[in-house]
XYZ file of C-alpha atoms in Angstrom:
664
model
C -105.423 -21.476 -6.445
C -104.484 -24.198 -3.992
C -102.438 -23.049 -1.039
C -99.735 -25.005 0.706
C -98.599 -24.410 4.257
C -94.957 -24.000 5.101
C -93.068 -27.083 6.184
C -90.916 -26.906 9.320
C -87.263 -26.928 8.399
C -84.134 -25.286 9.671
C -82.484 -25.960 6.377
C -84.046 -24.410 3.372
C -85.923 -21.898 1.371
C -87.847 -23.984 -1.096
C -90.011 -23.417 -4.140
C -92.235 -26.405 -4.878
C -93.153 -26.800 -8.532
C -96.475 -28.540 -8.924
C -97.629 -30.281 -12.075
C -101.224 -29.482 -11.160
C -104.065 -28.148 -13.244
C -103.263 -24.532 -12.520
C -99.556 -25.109 -13.199
C -98.689 -22.993 -10.195
C -95.403 -22.800 -8.370
C -96.077 -22.482 -4.659
C -93.547 -21.052 -2.289
C -93.121 -23.423 0.581
C -90.876 -22.297 3.414
C -89.599 -19.086 1.875
C -86.922 -18.796 4.526
C -83.231 -19.406 4.894
C -81.473 -22.033 6.966
C -81.323 -21.007 10.571
C -84.048 -18.481 9.824
C -86.929 -20.835 9.181
C -90.065 -21.406 11.166
C -93.476 -22.977 10.876
C -96.006 -21.024 8.831
C -99.553 -21.668 7.725
C -99.857 -18.787 5.266
C -100.657 -18.986 1.534
C -98.050 -17.620 -0.846
C -98.202 -16.156 -4.328
C -95.606 -17.514 -6.693
C -94.339 -17.447 -10.288
C -96.123 -19.399 -12.999
C -94.551 -22.478 -14.525
C -94.133 -20.938 -17.999
C -91.309 -18.843 -16.593
C -87.682 -19.721 -17.247
C -85.528 -21.282 -14.550
C -83.648 -18.081 -13.711
C -86.931 -16.183 -13.332
C -88.155 -18.766 -10.829
C -84.895 -18.614 -8.862
C -85.177 -14.822 -8.651
C -88.381 -15.191 -6.580
C -86.454 -16.629 -3.614
C -85.683 -14.288 -0.722
C -82.219 -12.724 -0.945
C -81.640 -13.848 -4.544
C -80.658 -11.562 -7.429
C -79.435 -12.373 -10.934
C -76.320 -11.323 -12.830
C -77.295 -10.954 -16.483
C -74.884 -10.820 -19.389
C -77.606 -11.425 -21.965
C -81.049 -12.987 -22.343
C -79.908 -16.486 -21.370
C -78.356 -18.226 -18.369
C -78.470 -15.522 -15.706
C -76.150 -16.254 -12.780
C -77.837 -16.535 -9.338
C -76.445 -14.529 -6.438
C -77.486 -14.641 -2.795
C -77.168 -11.641 -0.457
C -74.466 -10.176 -2.700
C -72.443 -13.411 -2.962
C -71.842 -15.334 -6.169
C -69.500 -17.614 -8.077
C -67.241 -19.697 -5.786
C -68.936 -18.304 -2.673
C -72.020 -20.396 -3.485
C -72.581 -24.031 -4.446
C -75.094 -24.893 -7.160
C -76.115 -28.516 -7.630
C -78.717 -30.509 -9.543
C -80.265 -33.310 -7.484
C -77.292 -33.025 -5.124
C -74.756 -33.545 -7.952
C -71.805 -31.185 -8.173
C -71.550 -29.565 -11.599
C -69.116 -26.886 -12.708
C -69.611 -24.593 -15.681
C -67.183 -24.834 -18.599
C -67.080 -21.123 -19.442
C -64.274 -18.851 -18.236
C -66.681 -15.888 -18.567
C -69.402 -17.503 -16.389
C -71.824 -17.712 -19.304
C -73.098 -21.108 -18.183
C -74.071 -21.270 -14.506
C -75.225 -24.705 -13.415
C -78.833 -23.503 -13.382
C -78.687 -23.172 -17.189
C -78.511 -26.965 -17.595
C -81.919 -27.710 -16.099
C -85.321 -26.853 -17.504
C -88.122 -25.184 -15.532
C -90.522 -27.753 -16.968
C -88.496 -30.488 -15.287
C -88.234 -28.847 -11.851
C -89.816 -30.421 -8.817
C -88.400 -27.839 -6.424
C -85.558 -25.382 -5.851
C -83.870 -25.284 -2.468
C -81.804 -22.347 -1.253
C -79.732 -22.790 1.885
C -77.565 -20.248 3.668
C -75.842 -23.086 5.520
C -72.430 -23.801 3.988
C -72.797 -27.390 5.187
C -76.141 -28.102 3.555
C -76.462 -31.657 2.214
C -73.775 -32.691 -0.274
C -72.940 -29.245 -1.557
C -69.250 -28.295 -1.441
C -67.701 -26.038 1.167
C -68.554 -22.399 0.614
C -69.161 -19.209 2.564
C -72.566 -18.197 1.230
C -74.728 -21.326 0.996
C -76.078 -23.033 -2.074
C -78.874 -23.865 -4.468
C -80.069 -27.370 -5.246
C -82.350 -27.901 -8.245
C -84.436 -31.025 -7.676
C -85.871 -32.503 -10.864
C -89.090 -34.429 -11.345
C -88.937 -38.129 -10.542
C -91.157 -40.858 -11.945
C -94.336 -41.755 -10.060
C -95.241 -45.326 -9.129
C -98.838 -46.572 -9.317
C -100.699 -49.599 -7.936
C -101.958 -50.255 -11.463
C -100.289 -49.564 -14.788
C -100.855 -45.924 -15.440
C -99.712 -43.428 -18.059
C -100.050 -39.717 -17.414
C -98.490 -36.543 -18.643
C -98.874 -33.078 -20.039
C -97.987 -31.066 -23.102
C -97.799 -27.345 -23.527
C -96.922 -24.673 -26.007
C -96.497 -20.937 -25.792
C -95.509 -17.783 -27.588
C -93.806 -14.598 -26.373
C -94.289 -11.480 -28.453
C -91.076 -9.704 -27.481
C -88.254 -11.642 -29.108
C -90.562 -13.896 -31.111
C -90.225 -16.547 -28.426
C -91.433 -20.039 -29.292
C -91.981 -22.423 -26.390
C -92.947 -26.084 -26.152
C -92.741 -28.717 -23.439
C -94.006 -32.154 -22.531
C -93.936 -34.577 -19.624
C -94.762 -38.282 -19.836
C -94.908 -40.686 -16.897
C -95.419 -44.444 -16.826
C -95.833 -46.173 -13.485
C -96.813 -49.512 -12.035
C -96.133 -51.140 -8.683
C -92.519 -52.015 -9.545
C -91.365 -49.666 -12.293
C -91.768 -45.983 -13.062
C -90.334 -43.959 -15.946
C -90.533 -40.215 -16.592
C -89.610 -38.430 -19.826
C -89.443 -34.638 -19.879
C -88.694 -32.336 -22.792
C -88.488 -28.568 -23.227
C -87.758 -26.377 -26.251
C -87.192 -22.603 -26.418
C -86.164 -20.343 -29.277
C -85.896 -16.543 -29.128
C -84.805 -13.844 -31.544
C -83.390 -10.505 -30.415
C -85.664 -8.745 -27.950
C -86.721 -5.105 -27.838
C -86.011 -2.925 -24.809
C -88.488 -0.417 -23.405
C -88.989 2.375 -25.909
C -88.502 0.163 -28.970
C -84.740 -0.318 -29.343
C -83.722 -3.772 -30.562
C -80.958 -5.268 -28.395
C -78.655 -7.208 -30.677
C -77.139 -10.551 -29.703
C -79.965 -11.556 -27.324
C -81.114 -14.559 -29.349
C -80.828 -18.179 -28.226
C -82.153 -21.678 -28.863
C -82.349 -24.388 -26.210
C -83.512 -27.993 -25.993
C -83.567 -30.090 -22.826
C -84.454 -33.768 -22.328
C -84.578 -35.617 -19.023
C -85.173 -39.344 -18.624
C -85.530 -40.953 -15.190
C -86.364 -44.576 -14.350
C -87.012 -46.051 -10.897
C -87.228 -49.680 -9.818
C -88.899 -50.565 -6.529
C -86.747 -53.499 -5.522
C -88.826 -54.096 -2.397
C -91.150 -52.144 -0.132
C -88.127 -50.433 1.406
C -85.639 -50.218 -1.481
C -85.616 -48.036 -4.599
C -83.038 -47.890 -7.404
C -83.090 -44.869 -9.725
C -81.208 -43.965 -12.923
C -81.222 -40.494 -14.406
C -80.054 -38.748 -17.596
C -80.272 -35.061 -18.513
C -79.394 -33.989 -22.050
C -79.204 -30.231 -22.577
C -78.103 -28.283 -25.651
C -78.109 -24.544 -26.345
C -77.249 -23.042 -29.737
C -76.453 -19.596 -31.109
C -76.655 -17.849 -27.743
C -76.006 -14.125 -27.871
C -74.397 -12.100 -25.065
C -74.682 -8.352 -25.722
C -72.652 -7.449 -22.613
C -69.687 -9.547 -23.758
C -67.401 -9.428 -26.805
C -68.234 -13.016 -27.758
C -71.295 -15.213 -28.209
C -71.783 -18.951 -27.734
C -72.227 -21.254 -30.704
C -72.873 -24.299 -28.520
C -73.315 -25.150 -24.842
C -74.054 -28.746 -23.937
C -74.550 -30.679 -20.735
C -74.708 -34.448 -20.218
C -75.672 -35.269 -16.629
C -76.226 -38.834 -15.402
C -76.517 -40.711 -12.134
C -77.446 -43.944 -10.399
C -78.863 -43.882 -6.878
C -80.118 -46.320 -4.273
C -82.298 -45.633 -1.225
C -83.047 -47.964 1.654
C -85.722 -47.085 4.207
C -84.983 -48.265 7.749
C -87.185 -48.545 10.799
C -85.477 -45.509 12.301
C -84.184 -43.639 9.252
C -82.820 -44.153 5.757
C -79.635 -44.697 3.758
C -79.069 -43.048 0.384
C -76.195 -43.735 -2.049
C -75.532 -41.912 -5.301
C -72.867 -42.061 -8.012
C -72.894 -39.507 -10.806
C -71.042 -37.861 -13.633
C -71.462 -34.903 -15.928
C -69.715 -33.539 -19.004
C -70.090 -29.880 -19.917
C -68.957 -28.348 -23.218
C -69.049 -24.610 -23.896
C -67.833 -23.062 -27.152
C -67.491 -19.288 -27.460
C -66.898 -17.583 -30.763
C -67.408 -14.186 -32.379
C -68.303 -15.217 -35.931
C -71.784 -13.664 -35.705
C -70.469 -10.257 -34.645
C -70.463 -7.458 -37.211
C -66.865 -6.453 -36.508
C -64.092 -7.810 -34.321
C -60.487 -6.701 -33.987
C -59.302 -10.308 -34.030
C -61.371 -13.437 -34.514
C -61.146 -15.867 -31.590
C -62.377 -19.344 -30.689
C -62.665 -20.114 -26.963
C -63.905 -23.633 -26.123
C -64.158 -24.842 -22.530
C -64.720 -28.266 -20.979
C -65.653 -29.439 -17.496
C -65.947 -33.088 -16.466
C -67.057 -34.043 -12.958
C -67.447 -37.482 -11.374
C -68.484 -38.139 -7.819
C -70.362 -40.173 -5.245
C -71.910 -39.463 -1.892
C -73.928 -41.135 0.822
C -76.501 -39.833 3.277
C -77.356 -41.838 6.364
C -80.216 -40.367 8.390
C -81.295 -41.722 11.774
C -84.105 -40.734 14.123
C -83.006 -41.152 17.736
C -86.022 -41.099 19.988
C -88.396 -38.216 19.383
C -85.759 -35.521 19.737
C -82.762 -36.147 17.476
C -82.376 -36.457 13.715
C -78.769 -37.390 12.963
C -77.225 -37.252 9.496
C -73.833 -38.415 8.265
C -72.853 -37.391 4.739
C -69.505 -38.546 3.251
C -68.818 -37.121 -0.192
C -66.181 -37.373 -2.934
C -65.840 -35.731 -6.337
C -63.198 -34.925 -8.916
C -63.372 -32.287 -11.605
C -61.277 -31.534 -14.665
C -61.482 -28.039 -16.193
C -59.816 -27.053 -19.443
C -60.232 -24.010 -21.710
C -58.080 -22.573 -24.439
C -58.109 -19.808 -27.028
C -57.079 -19.481 -30.653
C -56.637 -15.981 -32.087
C -56.741 -15.538 -35.860
C -55.070 -12.434 -37.331
C -57.354 -10.270 -39.501
C -54.668 -8.513 -41.559
C -54.951 -9.808 -45.165
C -51.629 -8.153 -46.040
C -49.828 -10.536 -43.672
C -51.110 -14.013 -44.516
C -47.976 -15.520 -43.002
C -48.879 -14.276 -39.509
C -49.412 -17.387 -37.370
C -52.480 -18.287 -35.332
C -51.853 -17.473 -31.688
C -52.692 -20.003 -28.992
C -53.181 -19.716 -25.244
C -54.576 -21.956 -22.509
C -56.921 -20.038 -20.206
C -57.720 -22.959 -17.845
C -54.603 -25.159 -17.870
C -56.123 -28.637 -17.533
C -56.795 -28.241 -13.802
C -57.844 -31.377 -11.948
C -59.469 -30.986 -8.547
C -60.036 -33.787 -6.034
C -62.263 -33.356 -3.004
C -63.295 -35.550 -0.077
C -65.492 -34.443 2.802
C -67.608 -35.607 5.733
C -70.623 -33.760 7.103
C -72.275 -34.566 10.466
C -75.427 -32.834 11.697
C -77.997 -33.192 14.462
C -81.461 -31.660 14.424
C -82.384 -31.602 18.124
C -85.913 -30.856 19.338
C -85.252 -29.501 22.795
C -88.922 -29.226 23.738
C -92.232 -28.185 22.202
C -91.036 -24.576 21.898
C -87.364 -24.842 21.013
C -85.297 -26.511 18.319
C -81.565 -26.407 17.621
C -79.613 -27.763 14.689
C -75.841 -27.960 14.632
C -73.602 -29.273 11.899
C -69.950 -29.546 11.038
C -68.063 -30.417 7.897
C -64.425 -31.105 7.056
C -63.253 -31.141 3.456
C -59.851 -31.726 1.907
C -59.478 -30.467 -1.660
C -56.409 -30.527 -3.880
C -55.921 -29.012 -7.349
C -53.113 -29.631 -9.801
C -52.217 -28.476 -13.315
C -51.622 -31.334 -15.780
C -50.946 -29.314 -18.918
C -47.259 -28.807 -19.679
C -48.161 -25.749 -21.697
C -50.147 -24.399 -18.746
C -47.243 -25.039 -16.370
C -44.969 -22.993 -18.653
C -47.504 -20.159 -18.692
C -47.569 -20.110 -14.874
C -43.767 -20.105 -14.844
C -43.854 -16.794 -16.743
C -45.719 -15.394 -13.718
C -43.126 -16.831 -11.357
C -45.443 -19.621 -10.155
C -44.580 -23.307 -9.944
C -47.525 -25.112 -11.534
C -46.135 -28.539 -10.664
C -46.966 -28.080 -6.968
C -50.550 -29.058 -6.052
C -52.722 -26.372 -4.463
C -54.318 -27.995 -1.392
C -56.736 -26.796 1.298
C -58.210 -28.241 4.468
C -61.601 -26.598 4.927
C -63.688 -26.520 8.087
C -67.300 -25.354 8.387
C -69.723 -25.223 11.297
C -73.236 -23.880 11.871
C -75.666 -23.611 14.760
C -79.299 -22.665 14.108
C -81.846 -22.057 16.867
C -85.620 -21.511 16.803
C -87.813 -20.665 19.795
C -91.557 -20.081 20.072
C -92.646 -17.093 22.101
C -96.335 -17.517 22.736
C -98.769 -18.905 20.212
C -97.969 -16.678 17.229
C -94.404 -15.418 17.690
C -91.136 -17.162 16.910
C -87.549 -15.968 17.088
C -84.698 -17.631 15.284
C -81.008 -17.180 14.691
C -77.928 -18.704 13.123
C -74.219 -18.509 13.879
C -71.663 -20.065 11.567
C -68.079 -20.241 10.402
C -67.228 -21.106 6.808
C -64.244 -21.545 4.510
C -63.867 -21.984 0.774
C -61.087 -22.688 -1.692
C -60.452 -20.416 -4.728
C -62.256 -21.214 -7.952
C -60.372 -22.468 -10.993
C -60.377 -18.946 -12.477
C -59.190 -17.371 -9.201
C -56.411 -19.898 -8.830
C -55.337 -20.707 -12.375
C -57.085 -18.387 -14.856
C -54.742 -16.924 -17.462
C -55.567 -13.579 -19.048
C -59.340 -13.868 -18.788
C -60.820 -10.695 -20.259
C -63.543 -8.955 -18.248
C -65.714 -6.726 -20.460
C -67.215 -4.980 -17.414
C -64.008 -3.207 -16.394
C -61.874 -3.893 -19.466
C -59.074 -5.761 -17.634
C -57.442 -9.129 -18.195
C -57.599 -11.304 -15.071
C -54.878 -13.664 -13.873
C -55.310 -16.267 -11.139
C -52.832 -17.083 -8.400
C -52.464 -20.747 -7.365
C -51.099 -19.853 -3.912
C -54.143 -17.887 -2.706
C -55.253 -18.406 0.875
C -58.671 -19.887 1.549
C -61.452 -17.368 2.068
C -63.025 -17.435 5.554
C -66.235 -15.989 6.935
C -68.061 -15.578 10.221
C -71.769 -15.211 9.648
C -74.809 -14.549 11.746
C -78.493 -13.919 11.209
C -81.376 -13.061 13.495
C -85.074 -12.915 12.826
C -88.588 -13.043 14.108
C -91.917 -14.141 12.744
C -95.519 -13.449 13.590
C -98.032 -15.832 12.061
C -101.738 -16.534 12.190
C -103.919 -18.742 10.019
C -104.029 -16.077 7.320
C -101.040 -13.815 7.834
C -97.297 -14.104 8.291
C -94.801 -11.298 8.879
C -91.174 -12.375 8.898
C -88.069 -10.215 9.259
C -84.398 -11.194 9.065
C -81.131 -9.349 9.475
C -77.758 -10.848 8.560
C -74.038 -10.089 8.633
C -71.052 -11.805 6.993
C -67.543 -10.883 8.137
C -64.961 -12.148 5.644
C -61.256 -12.684 6.194
C -58.739 -13.212 3.380
C -61.485 -12.171 0.975
C -60.601 -13.064 -2.622
C -60.669 -10.091 -4.967
C -58.884 -9.000 -8.158
C -56.838 -5.788 -8.038
C -54.790 -3.935 -10.656
C -51.149 -4.947 -11.042
C -49.318 -2.282 -13.092
C -46.291 -4.557 -13.608
C -48.203 -6.612 -16.187
C -49.401 -5.579 -19.640
C -52.820 -6.506 -20.957
C -53.027 -9.122 -23.696
C -56.514 -8.470 -25.088
C -56.699 -5.746 -27.734
C -57.948 -2.593 -26.045
C -57.436 -3.976 -22.536
C -57.032 -1.445 -19.718
C -54.367 -3.600 -18.066
C -54.177 -6.625 -15.791
C -55.865 -7.542 -12.522
C -54.518 -10.324 -10.353
C -56.570 -12.238 -7.814
C -55.337 -11.741 -4.267
C -56.505 -11.979 -0.661
C -57.486 -8.712 1.014
C -57.549 -8.645 4.845
C -61.295 -8.436 5.299
C -64.669 -7.466 3.864
C -68.260 -7.552 5.047
C -71.811 -7.898 3.748
C -74.855 -6.945 5.819
C -78.533 -6.564 5.094
C -82.119 -7.506 5.803
C -85.118 -9.287 4.306
C -88.800 -8.766 5.107
C -91.594 -11.029 3.899
C -95.293 -10.312 4.495
C -98.047 -12.600 3.239
C -101.730 -12.400 3.968
C -105.032 -13.789 2.797
C -107.405 -10.820 2.763
C -110.350 -13.062 1.834
C -110.954 -16.390 0.147
C -110.411 -14.648 -3.184
C -107.700 -12.075 -2.457
C -104.113 -12.717 -1.440
C -101.221 -10.295 -0.997
C -97.503 -10.868 -0.604
C -94.734 -8.292 -0.179
C -91.008 -9.006 -0.091
C -88.254 -6.459 0.549
C -84.515 -7.129 0.578
C -81.317 -5.116 0.901
C -77.584 -5.879 1.024
C -74.586 -3.632 1.672
C -71.002 -4.759 1.158
C -67.616 -3.060 1.664
C -63.968 -4.116 1.569
C -61.237 -3.397 4.126
C -60.848 0.167 2.805
C -64.551 0.944 3.038
C -64.954 0.740 -0.756
C -68.209 -0.870 -1.947
C -67.948 -4.479 -3.091
C -68.976 -5.248 -6.657
C -72.245 -6.844 -7.764
C -74.156 -5.834 -4.634
C -77.867 -5.357 -5.447
C -79.690 -2.254 -4.173
C -82.882 -2.256 -2.124
C -85.666 -4.089 -3.940
C -89.349 -4.539 -3.140
C -91.769 -6.953 -4.815
C -95.519 -6.811 -4.221
C -97.873 -9.507 -5.533
C -101.659 -9.268 -5.500
C -103.723 -12.307 -6.413
C -107.454 -12.442 -7.044
C -109.573 -15.487 -7.915
C -112.992 -15.165 -9.552
C -114.667 -18.581 -9.794
C -111.987 -20.577 -11.682
C -110.113 -17.646 -13.198
C -106.993 -16.401 -11.409
C -105.646 -12.873 -11.816
C -102.314 -11.635 -10.543
C -100.530 -8.311 -10.455
C -96.837 -8.044 -9.631
C -95.034 -4.756 -8.997
C -91.207 -4.733 -8.736
C -89.371 -1.625 -7.561
C -85.588 -1.267 -7.208
C -83.851 1.719 -5.667
C -80.885 3.551 -7.164
C -77.556 1.898 -6.493
C -75.312 4.857 -5.682
C -72.507 2.760 -4.159
C -70.813 1.259 -7.220
C -67.340 -0.233 -7.184
C -65.840 2.057 -9.794
C -62.578 0.158 -10.300
C -64.701 -2.890 -11.223
C -66.351 -0.973 -14.058
C -69.573 -0.325 -12.156
C -71.504 2.928 -12.420
C -74.434 4.352 -10.499
C -77.635 2.564 -11.508
C -80.934 4.462 -11.682
C -84.017 3.238 -9.849
C -86.792 1.515 -11.763
C -90.257 0.062 -11.400
C -92.126 -2.445 -13.567
C -95.578 -3.971 -13.521
C -96.493 -7.507 -14.606
C -100.022 -8.940 -14.992
C -101.221 -12.546 -15.308
C -104.564 -14.215 -16.002
C -105.072 -17.961 -16.198
C -107.996 -20.366 -16.148
C -108.666 -24.104 -16.493
C -111.024 -25.596 -19.080
C -111.910 -28.917 -20.707
C -110.874 -29.850 -24.240
C -111.545 -33.294 -25.718
C -112.319 -34.475 -22.181
C -108.832 -33.453 -21.082
C -107.886 -30.897 -18.429
C -106.291 -27.789 -19.880
C -104.996 -24.443 -18.675
C -104.728 -21.261 -20.691
C -102.770 -18.235 -19.490
C -101.744 -14.821 -20.698
C -99.044 -12.804 -19.028
C -97.979 -9.232 -19.692
C -94.476 -8.362 -18.480
C -93.287 -4.753 -18.134
C -96.713 -3.546 -19.184
C -95.670 0.131 -19.218
C -92.699 -0.653 -21.509
C -90.144 0.804 -19.095
C -86.566 1.129 -20.273
C -84.570 -0.190 -17.336
C -81.666 -2.328 -16.213
C -80.619 -3.769 -12.893
C -77.351 -2.972 -11.128
C -76.235 -6.576 -11.655
C -76.791 -6.389 -15.429
C -73.361 -6.220 -17.054
C -72.596 -3.048 -18.989
C -76.096 -1.655 -18.298
C -77.765 -3.622 -21.102
C -81.517 -2.787 -20.944
C -83.863 -5.619 -20.109
C -86.873 -6.529 -22.330
C -89.661 -4.010 -22.791
C -93.345 -4.854 -22.915
C -94.004 -8.503 -23.706
C -97.066 -10.738 -23.858
C -96.725 -14.459 -23.183
C -99.486 -16.835 -24.267
C -99.516 -20.374 -22.914
C -101.679 -23.465 -23.370
C -101.233 -26.685 -21.435
C -103.065 -29.999 -21.611
C -102.840 -32.694 -18.929
C -103.886 -36.320 -19.339
């Protein structure tokens, strides 16, 4: 297994996805902005046959909210949803599902990933203002060549649990002026079986993803690139929710231009994306009332990044950004009583044609003070305005006593300072101090009777919410040698005007069987604290060990635990290479979560431990380079679920994944 050293950055935690013979994914800089330092230590990482959400979960501080077997929602240090920004190649994309069934990460394929960047800096790159940071999924770009050259790979796999069928391909053409890359991925799963043998209904899905990218080298210093991602998912089951998804589709496209200067670079990008998400319950065995719930999200934007190197000490960046988004979702409810055929179909708009306009400017300076110290400071100002354009939606808000004709506008300010200092040859200390603000999400501001199956309440948004604010700090230290790195981090987020939904007894629930209504509001304050520890060492040329531990603790102004806070988790990876064959053992242990937020439908979650094993080796077939791998997940067939898994739906039991890949 080839090892890659960490790259110095005060910005990111990054997973680099190689298209190499061993199809490995190497962690490079597994640190968070303001917490990062220079390492020279090999890392063990996931294999490239894993799904996108599984790869994301290997980043420090990241956990996943699962509502089924598809499209898990990433969280970072106990923060999710509007507290984080998720982009693809820097493009802002917003899911079209009112139930968060389609996080942005679901519209990109692991086979098409070049890298995943996680930043705790709310100002990072072109991501929108937020309090928790953001993910950026960078896709594979085409590769130029001095001579005309065609290369690529094709792979296929099978997963025993769920009858999973997998196939992917990557094709690249490049010459000195043009380069084109075509990527495709297909997945189809039936219902999986939990530990102990129980079949979990409504965990099936089918997904196809195509990505086409073309680059033109206009000159030695200028590159023009066009990109298209076409993603469809069909018949997606969600056992933790009352409805499934018949179709989820994403169309993502962009045109970018980059100019290299003697002392920096200029990058321009215009983009658009159209997301369609259709929920229905026609595949369920019994429903009280049949419903259709389609959702749509259209986003268009453009941004620029001008980077300049001033002397040998400063790296300046200016990043203006603009985007607009339109979100619309509605619901039709069909009566099931055959004795009353005259009963009309009921109609409701759940996202009332909300249009959001945002403009921002980010300025940052990465300043190398001396050979031992580095400081990076950044600031961002964003103005965002949202308005309802549906007359029907305005009337619905009027029922709540809200004037939907008045735009909801926010001026958001964010600032961060990150410092790194070397203490001797092997020790570094680092820290970050920041202030962040975010606007409410569309659901928090304008959602209308959105049913939450976790706690059984209908949720209503309030368009006059205050912006959520946070002071955040992190401190850490690292010890590193040529073969070993030990890194520790502690962090604290102090929120003000924290956005949370609480019960309002003056409203009646609309969903059949609803426990009542919760309305989004600002509470005075809340906090999230925790730590992360990462140890990696090369015991010998053949043996490598990595251990990661993470913990978060969150409470509101009354001392009540916040919801969706993961418990302590520890992951240990042991890698062994014998000649060309690589073996890997991964042990994941999670502690009991005995601090649930009971009024959010959470219960105490038991601890669990699982063991995964991998073996892979290269070989030659028809003079082509190939890789074969076999992976056994949850080898002891444990019946378990994570605290962030909605309604305690058990995760898959024992599963074997076979994979074959050919490169040419």
